[in-house]
Coordinates of C-alpha atoms in Angstrom, one line a residue:
M23 CA -62.9 -20.0 103.8
N24 CA -61.9 -22.1 106.8
K25 CA -59.0 -20.2 108.2
G26 CA -56.8 -22.0 111.1
I27 CA -58.2 -25.5 110.4
S28 CA -55.1 -27.4 110.2
Y29 CA -54.8 -31.4 110.7
I30 CA -53.1 -33.8 112.5
T31 CA -52.7 -37.8 112.1
V32 CA -53.8 -39.9 114.9
G33 CA -53.5 -43.6 114.8
C34 CA -53.8 -44.0 111.2
R35 CA -56.8 -41.3 110.5
E36 CA -56.3 -37.8 109.5
L37 CA -58.3 -35.4 111.8
P38 CA -59.2 -31.7 112.0
C39 CA -57.4 -29.7 115.2
R40 CA -57.9 -26.5 115.9
L41 CA -58.2 -24.2 119.1
T42 CA -62.1 -23.7 119.3
M43 CA -63.9 -22.2 122.6
G44 CA -65.3 -25.4 122.8
A45 CA -61.9 -26.9 123.3
M46 CA -61.0 -24.5 125.9
L47 CA -64.2 -25.4 127.5
L48 CA -63.8 -29.2 127.3
Y49 CA -60.3 -28.8 128.7
K50 CA -61.4 -26.8 131.7
R51 CA -64.1 -29.1 132.6
N52 CA -61.2 -32.3 132.6
M53 CA -58.4 -30.1 133.9
Q54 CA -60.9 -28.3 136.5
K55 CA -58.7 -25.0 135.5
D56 CA -58.2 -22.7 132.7
V57 CA -56.3 -23.3 129.6
S58 CA -54.4 -19.7 130.2
Q59 CA -53.0 -21.8 133.8
M60 CA -52.0 -24.7 131.7
S61 CA -48.2 -25.9 132.4
G62 CA -46.1 -26.0 129.1
G63 CA -43.8 -28.9 130.9
D64 CA -46.5 -31.0 131.9
I65 CA -47.1 -33.6 129.2
E66 CA -50.6 -34.6 130.8
E67 CA -51.9 -31.3 130.4
L68 CA -50.4 -30.7 126.9
L69 CA -52.1 -34.0 125.6
M70 CA -55.1 -33.1 126.9
F71 CA -55.3 -29.8 125.1
M72 CA -54.4 -31.5 122.1
W73 CA -57.1 -34.1 122.7
C74 CA -59.8 -31.6 123.2
C75 CA -58.9 -29.3 120.1
V76 CA -59.3 -32.7 117.8
K77 CA -62.2 -33.7 119.9
C78 CA -64.0 -30.2 119.6
A79 CA -62.8 -29.8 116.0
C80 CA -64.3 -32.9 114.8
K81 CA -67.5 -32.6 116.2
A82 CA -67.9 -28.7 114.7
D83 CA -66.7 -30.7 111.4
G84 CA -69.1 -33.5 111.6
V85 CA -66.1 -35.8 112.0
D86 CA -66.8 -39.4 114.2
F87 CA -64.6 -39.1 116.6
E88 CA -65.3 -41.4 119.5
T89 CA -61.4 -41.7 120.8
D90 CA -61.2 -42.0 124.5
F91 CA -58.3 -39.5 126.0
E92 CA -56.2 -42.7 127.0
T93 CA -56.4 -44.7 123.7
F94 CA -55.8 -41.1 121.8
C95 CA -52.5 -40.9 124.4
C96 CA -51.6 -44.1 122.7
Q97 CA -51.9 -43.3 119.1
I98 CA -50.0 -40.3 119.5
T99 CA -45.9 -40.0 119.1
P100 CA -43.6 -37.5 120.6
D101 CA -43.0 -36.3 117.0
D102 CA -46.8 -36.2 116.5
L103 CA -46.8 -33.7 119.9
N104 CA -44.0 -31.8 118.6
V105 CA -45.5 -31.2 115.0
W106 CA -48.9 -29.9 116.8
N107 CA -46.8 -27.9 119.1
E108 CA -45.2 -26.1 116.0
A109 CA -48.5 -25.5 114.3
M110 CA -50.3 -24.1 117.4
A111 CA -47.3 -21.6 118.0
Q112 CA -47.3 -20.5 114.4
S113 CA -51.0 -20.0 114.6
G114 CA -50.3 -17.8 117.6
E115 CA -48.0 -16.1 115.5
D116 CA -50.0 -15.5 112.5
K117 CA -52.9 -14.0 114.8
K118 CA -50.7 -11.3 116.1
K119 CA -49.3 -10.3 112.6

């Protein structure tokens, strides 16, 4: 059972997107700070975190994902970001139960 796996649409592709240790490490390497220090109002930080979650979930699942960060951002809409934020918040609530 793959608990915690969700998918988002990037461009015209449905891709896995979930929080992994790899995503947190990739975020830290790119932003030079931990996810726990992320500012919720900083759009670049949110998009970087989203990109890291997609990139690492794809890598773990063997899904081809060679999209760089800037191209990824060009393919994401504000609605996509809102849906992702809601899914992440729901996932966090589910883990508290």
